[in-house]
Short mmCIF file of C-alpha atoms in Angstrom, two decimals:
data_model
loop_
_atom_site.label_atom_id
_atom_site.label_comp_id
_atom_site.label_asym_id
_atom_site.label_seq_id
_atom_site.Cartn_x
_atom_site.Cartn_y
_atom_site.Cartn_z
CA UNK A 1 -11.77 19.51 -16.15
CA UNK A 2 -14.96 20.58 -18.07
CA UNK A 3 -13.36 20.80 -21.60
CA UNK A 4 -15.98 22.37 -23.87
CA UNK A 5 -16.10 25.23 -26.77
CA UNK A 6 -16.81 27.80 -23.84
CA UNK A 7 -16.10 25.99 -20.47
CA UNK A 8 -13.35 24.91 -18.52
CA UNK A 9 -13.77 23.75 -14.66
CA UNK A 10 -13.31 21.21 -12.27
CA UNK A 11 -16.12 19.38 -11.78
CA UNK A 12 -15.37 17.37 -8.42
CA UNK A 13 -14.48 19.91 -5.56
CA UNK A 14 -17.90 20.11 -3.36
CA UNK A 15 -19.90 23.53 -4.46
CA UNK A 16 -16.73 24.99 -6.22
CA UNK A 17 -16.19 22.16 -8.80
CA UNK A 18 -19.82 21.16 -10.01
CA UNK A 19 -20.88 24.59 -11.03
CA UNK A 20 -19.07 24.70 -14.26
CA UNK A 21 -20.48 21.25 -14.86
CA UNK A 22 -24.04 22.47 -14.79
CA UNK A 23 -23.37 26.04 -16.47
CA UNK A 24 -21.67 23.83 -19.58
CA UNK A 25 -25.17 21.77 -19.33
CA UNK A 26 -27.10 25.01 -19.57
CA UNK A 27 -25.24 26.70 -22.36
CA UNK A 28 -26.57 23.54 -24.69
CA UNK A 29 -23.10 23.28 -26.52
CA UNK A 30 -21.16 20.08 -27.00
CA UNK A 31 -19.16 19.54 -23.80
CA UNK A 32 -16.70 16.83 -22.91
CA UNK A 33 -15.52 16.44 -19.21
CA UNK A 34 -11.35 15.63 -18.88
CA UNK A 35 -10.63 14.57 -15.39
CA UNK A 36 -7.11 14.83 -14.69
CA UNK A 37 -5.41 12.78 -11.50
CA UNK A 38 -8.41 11.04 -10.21
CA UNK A 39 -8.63 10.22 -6.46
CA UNK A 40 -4.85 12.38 -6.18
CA UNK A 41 -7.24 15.01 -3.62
CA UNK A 42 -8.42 11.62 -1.84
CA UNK A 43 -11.98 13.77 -1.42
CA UNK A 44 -12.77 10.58 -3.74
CA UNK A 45 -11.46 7.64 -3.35
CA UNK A 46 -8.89 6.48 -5.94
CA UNK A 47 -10.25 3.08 -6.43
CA UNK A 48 -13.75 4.52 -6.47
CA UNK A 49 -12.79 7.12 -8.97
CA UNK A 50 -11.01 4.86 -11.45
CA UNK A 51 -14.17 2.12 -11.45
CA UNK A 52 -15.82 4.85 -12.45
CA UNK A 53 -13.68 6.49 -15.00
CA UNK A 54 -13.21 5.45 -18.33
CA UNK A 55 -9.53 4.65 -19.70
CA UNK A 56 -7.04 7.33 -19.68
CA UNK A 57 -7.94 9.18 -22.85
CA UNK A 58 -4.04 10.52 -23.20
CA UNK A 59 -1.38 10.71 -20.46
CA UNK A 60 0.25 14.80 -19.47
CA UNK A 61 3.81 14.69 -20.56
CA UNK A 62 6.39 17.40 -19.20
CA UNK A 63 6.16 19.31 -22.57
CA UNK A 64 2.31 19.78 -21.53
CA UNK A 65 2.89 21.24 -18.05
CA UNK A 66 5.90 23.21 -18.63
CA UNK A 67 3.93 26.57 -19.00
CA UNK A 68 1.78 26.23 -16.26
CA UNK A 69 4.77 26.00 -13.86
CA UNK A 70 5.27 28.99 -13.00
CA UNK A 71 1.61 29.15 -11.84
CA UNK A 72 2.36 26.72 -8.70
CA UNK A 73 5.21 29.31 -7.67
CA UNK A 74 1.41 31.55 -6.51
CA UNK A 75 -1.10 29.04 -6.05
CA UNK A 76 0.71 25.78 -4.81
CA UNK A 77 -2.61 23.63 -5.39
CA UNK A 78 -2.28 20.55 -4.67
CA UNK A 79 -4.73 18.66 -6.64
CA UNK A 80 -3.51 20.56 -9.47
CA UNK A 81 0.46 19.89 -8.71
CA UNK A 82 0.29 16.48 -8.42
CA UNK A 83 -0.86 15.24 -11.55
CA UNK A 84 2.10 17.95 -13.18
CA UNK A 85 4.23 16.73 -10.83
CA UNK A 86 3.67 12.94 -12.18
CA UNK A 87 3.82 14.43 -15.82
CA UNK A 88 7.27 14.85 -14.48
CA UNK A 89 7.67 11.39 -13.63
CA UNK A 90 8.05 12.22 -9.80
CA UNK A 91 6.91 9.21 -8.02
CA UNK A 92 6.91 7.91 -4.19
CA UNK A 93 4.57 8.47 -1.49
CA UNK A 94 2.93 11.96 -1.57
CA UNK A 95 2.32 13.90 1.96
CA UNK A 96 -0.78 16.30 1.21
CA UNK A 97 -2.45 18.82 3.02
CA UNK A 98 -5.40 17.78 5.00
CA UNK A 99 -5.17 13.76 4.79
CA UNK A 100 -3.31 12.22 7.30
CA UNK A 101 -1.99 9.16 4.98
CA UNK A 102 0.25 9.64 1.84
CA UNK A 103 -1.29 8.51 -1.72
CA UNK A 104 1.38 7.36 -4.07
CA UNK A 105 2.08 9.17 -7.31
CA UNK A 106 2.66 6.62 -10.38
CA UNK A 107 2.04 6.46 -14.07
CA UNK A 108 -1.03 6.80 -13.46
CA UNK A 109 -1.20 9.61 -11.63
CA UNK A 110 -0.36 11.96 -15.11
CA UNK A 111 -3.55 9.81 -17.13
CA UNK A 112 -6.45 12.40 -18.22
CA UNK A 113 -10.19 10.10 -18.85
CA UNK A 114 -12.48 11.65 -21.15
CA UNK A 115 -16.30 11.48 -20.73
CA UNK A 116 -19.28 13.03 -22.11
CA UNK A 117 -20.83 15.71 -20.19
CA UNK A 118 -23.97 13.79 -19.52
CA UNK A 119 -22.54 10.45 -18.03
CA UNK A 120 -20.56 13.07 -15.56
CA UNK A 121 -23.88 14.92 -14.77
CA UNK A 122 -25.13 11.36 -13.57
CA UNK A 123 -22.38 10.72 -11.66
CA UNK A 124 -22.55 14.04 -9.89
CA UNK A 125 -25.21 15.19 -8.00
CA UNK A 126 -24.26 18.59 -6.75
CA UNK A 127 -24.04 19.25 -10.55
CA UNK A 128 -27.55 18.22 -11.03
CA UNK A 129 -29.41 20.32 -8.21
CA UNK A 130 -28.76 23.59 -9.25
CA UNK A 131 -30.21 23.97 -12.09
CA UNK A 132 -32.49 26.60 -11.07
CA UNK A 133 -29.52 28.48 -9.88
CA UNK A 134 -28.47 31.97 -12.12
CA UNK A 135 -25.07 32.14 -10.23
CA UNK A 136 -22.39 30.29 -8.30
CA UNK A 137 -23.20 31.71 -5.41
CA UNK A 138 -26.78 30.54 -5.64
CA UNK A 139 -25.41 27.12 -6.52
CA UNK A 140 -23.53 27.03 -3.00
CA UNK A 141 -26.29 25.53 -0.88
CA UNK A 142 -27.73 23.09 -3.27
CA UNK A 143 -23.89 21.74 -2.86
CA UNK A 144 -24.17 21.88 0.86
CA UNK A 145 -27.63 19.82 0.95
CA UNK A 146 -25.92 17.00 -0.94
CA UNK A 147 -21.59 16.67 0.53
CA UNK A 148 -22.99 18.51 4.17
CA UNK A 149 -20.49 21.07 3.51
CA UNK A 150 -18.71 23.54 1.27
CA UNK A 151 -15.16 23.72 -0.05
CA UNK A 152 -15.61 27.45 -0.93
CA UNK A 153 -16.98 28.20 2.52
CA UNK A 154 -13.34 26.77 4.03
CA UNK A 155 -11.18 28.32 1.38
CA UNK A 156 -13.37 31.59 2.39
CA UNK A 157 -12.30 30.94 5.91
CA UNK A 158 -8.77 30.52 4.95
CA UNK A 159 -8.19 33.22 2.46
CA UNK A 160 -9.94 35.65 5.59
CA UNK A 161 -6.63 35.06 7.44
CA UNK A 162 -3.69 37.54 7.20
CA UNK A 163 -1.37 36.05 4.30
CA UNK A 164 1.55 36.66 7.20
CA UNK A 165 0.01 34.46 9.74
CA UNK A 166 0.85 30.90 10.44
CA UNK A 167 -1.31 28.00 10.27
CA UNK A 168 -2.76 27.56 13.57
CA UNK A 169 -3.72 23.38 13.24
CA UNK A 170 0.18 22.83 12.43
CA UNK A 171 1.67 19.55 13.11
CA UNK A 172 4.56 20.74 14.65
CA UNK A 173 3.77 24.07 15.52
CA UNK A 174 6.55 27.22 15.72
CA UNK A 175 8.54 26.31 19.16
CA UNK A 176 8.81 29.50 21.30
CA UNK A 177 11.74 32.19 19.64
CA UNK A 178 11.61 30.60 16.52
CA UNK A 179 11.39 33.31 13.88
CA UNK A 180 11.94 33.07 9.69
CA UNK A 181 15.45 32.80 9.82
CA UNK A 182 14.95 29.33 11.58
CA UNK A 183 12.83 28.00 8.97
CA UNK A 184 15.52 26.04 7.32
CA UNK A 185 16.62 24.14 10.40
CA UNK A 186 13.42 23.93 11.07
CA UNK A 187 12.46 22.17 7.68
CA UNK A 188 15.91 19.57 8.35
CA UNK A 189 14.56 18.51 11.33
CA UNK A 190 11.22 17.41 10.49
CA UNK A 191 12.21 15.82 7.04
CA UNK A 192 13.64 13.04 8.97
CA UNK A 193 9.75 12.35 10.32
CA UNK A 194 8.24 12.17 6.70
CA UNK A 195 11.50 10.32 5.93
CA UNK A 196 10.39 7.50 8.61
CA UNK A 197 6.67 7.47 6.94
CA UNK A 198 8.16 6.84 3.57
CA UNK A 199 7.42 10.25 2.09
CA UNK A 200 9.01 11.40 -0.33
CA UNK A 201 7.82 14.21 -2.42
CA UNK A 202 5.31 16.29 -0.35
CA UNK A 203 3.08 19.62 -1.45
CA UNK A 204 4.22 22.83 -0.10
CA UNK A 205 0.88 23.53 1.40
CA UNK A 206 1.37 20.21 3.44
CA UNK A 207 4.59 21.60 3.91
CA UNK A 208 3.81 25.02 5.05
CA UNK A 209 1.17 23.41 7.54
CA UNK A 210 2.87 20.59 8.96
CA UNK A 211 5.97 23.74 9.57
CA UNK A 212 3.56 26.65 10.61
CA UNK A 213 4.99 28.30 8.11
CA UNK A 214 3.71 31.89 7.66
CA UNK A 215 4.71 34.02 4.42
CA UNK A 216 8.49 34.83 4.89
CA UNK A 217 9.40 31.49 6.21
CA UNK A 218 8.13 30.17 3.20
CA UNK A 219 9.74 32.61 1.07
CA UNK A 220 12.97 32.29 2.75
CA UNK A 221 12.72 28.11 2.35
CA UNK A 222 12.05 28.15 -0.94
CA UNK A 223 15.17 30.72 -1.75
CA UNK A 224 17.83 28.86 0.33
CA UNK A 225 16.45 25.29 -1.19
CA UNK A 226 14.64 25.91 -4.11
CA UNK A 227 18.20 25.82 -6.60
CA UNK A 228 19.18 22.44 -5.10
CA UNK A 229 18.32 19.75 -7.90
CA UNK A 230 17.92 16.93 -5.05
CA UNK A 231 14.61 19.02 -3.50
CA UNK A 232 13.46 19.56 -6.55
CA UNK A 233 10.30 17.63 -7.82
CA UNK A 234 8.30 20.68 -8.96
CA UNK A 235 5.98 21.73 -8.38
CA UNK A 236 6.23 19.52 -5.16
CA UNK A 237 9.50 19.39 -2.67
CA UNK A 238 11.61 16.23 -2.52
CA UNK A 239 12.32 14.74 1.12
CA UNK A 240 15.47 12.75 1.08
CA UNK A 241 15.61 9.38 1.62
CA UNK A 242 16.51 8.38 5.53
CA UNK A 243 19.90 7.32 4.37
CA UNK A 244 20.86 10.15 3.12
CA UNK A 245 19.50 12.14 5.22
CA UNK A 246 21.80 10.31 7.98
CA UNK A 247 25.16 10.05 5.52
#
């Protein structure tokens, strides 16, 4: 996060993160950068991200993230409910949306490294090109010439879909006369398969993809399971361990 007097941003995410960055370099004030759950998106590298990171600065505690819970219940973001999730203390393999492998949530996971803004404008060069820009929007392609793509321009893609529609790149996709109603049994079937890969907590977008999930099924599995304290590892789901899920 860019944690200044004015600013606040992520200043990783390819287009959509580095343009607070450079609008915080523009406005001339004091700025510090706070990057919370390095390498936890895996668009960085966690090893990569911590050499380059200073030590944590402080570490979230449950006290911190308790009002921003509610928030996830929206906008499930990942990279956002995974270093909550580890203020928590929920730890195990992660299954995320968009990486094949888990990445494992420990005490790490909740640190938060302070730098100034300057040694993160060095480090980032999609932050650095667009100086020139006036907007975000004019920022976009200076992003683009750098990564070779734009997170906004697949979020734009996504968010163009009908908010009823399943994911069509599911994992397991929606057999034939499944409906809603099914999306429970659906959901105990295929914990057994992240059970196998060692998974234990997992995002609900990951969820939601893997599932083909479109809005109701969603709804409905989060009502039916969402009071049970053994799924609970908000903001993420708990998958049971194989044992249990066979006694």
């Amino acid at each position: 996060m860019t944690d200044g007097p004015y600013s606040r941003g992520f200043p990783n995410w390819p287009a959509g993160g580095p343009n607070p960055a450079f609008l915080a370099a523009r406005t001339g004030l004091p700025t510090d950068v706070h990057v919370a759950g390095p390498g936890l998106d895996r668009e960085v590298p966690e090893a990569e991200s911590f050499a380059r990171l200073p030590p944590p600065a402080f570490t979230l505690t449950a006290d911190a993230v308790a009002p921003v819970r509610p928030v996830f219940d929206r906008h499930p973001s990942a990279a956002s409910a995974m270093p909550a999730a580890a203020a928590r203390g929920v730890r195990g393999l992660c299954g995320i949306r968009d990486v094949p492998e888990p990445l494992r949530l420990d005490a790490r996971s909740a640190g938060v490294h302070r730098l100034p803004l300057s040694r993160a404008l060095a480090r980032n060069p999609p932050a650095r090109l667009p100086a020139a820009s006036r907007t975000p929007a004019e920022a976009e392609p200076a992003s683009v010439e750098v990564c070779g793509f734009s997170e906004i321009a697949r979020e734009r893609v996504r968010a163009a879909a009908p908010a009823e529609t399943a994911p069509q790149d599911a994992e397991f996709p929606v057999p034939p006369g499944d409906g809603p109603a099914d999306a429970v049994t659906r959901y105990a079937r295929w914990q057994a398969v992240l059970g196998d890969q060692g998974i234990t907590p997992v995002t609900r977008r990951r969820l939601s993809g893997m599932l083909a999930f479109d809005r109701a099924a969603d709804l409905l599995l989060r009502t039916r399971l969402g009071a049970d304290p053994t799924r609970s590892a908000s903001p993420l789901w708990r998958v049971p361990a194989r044992a249990a899920q066979r006694g």
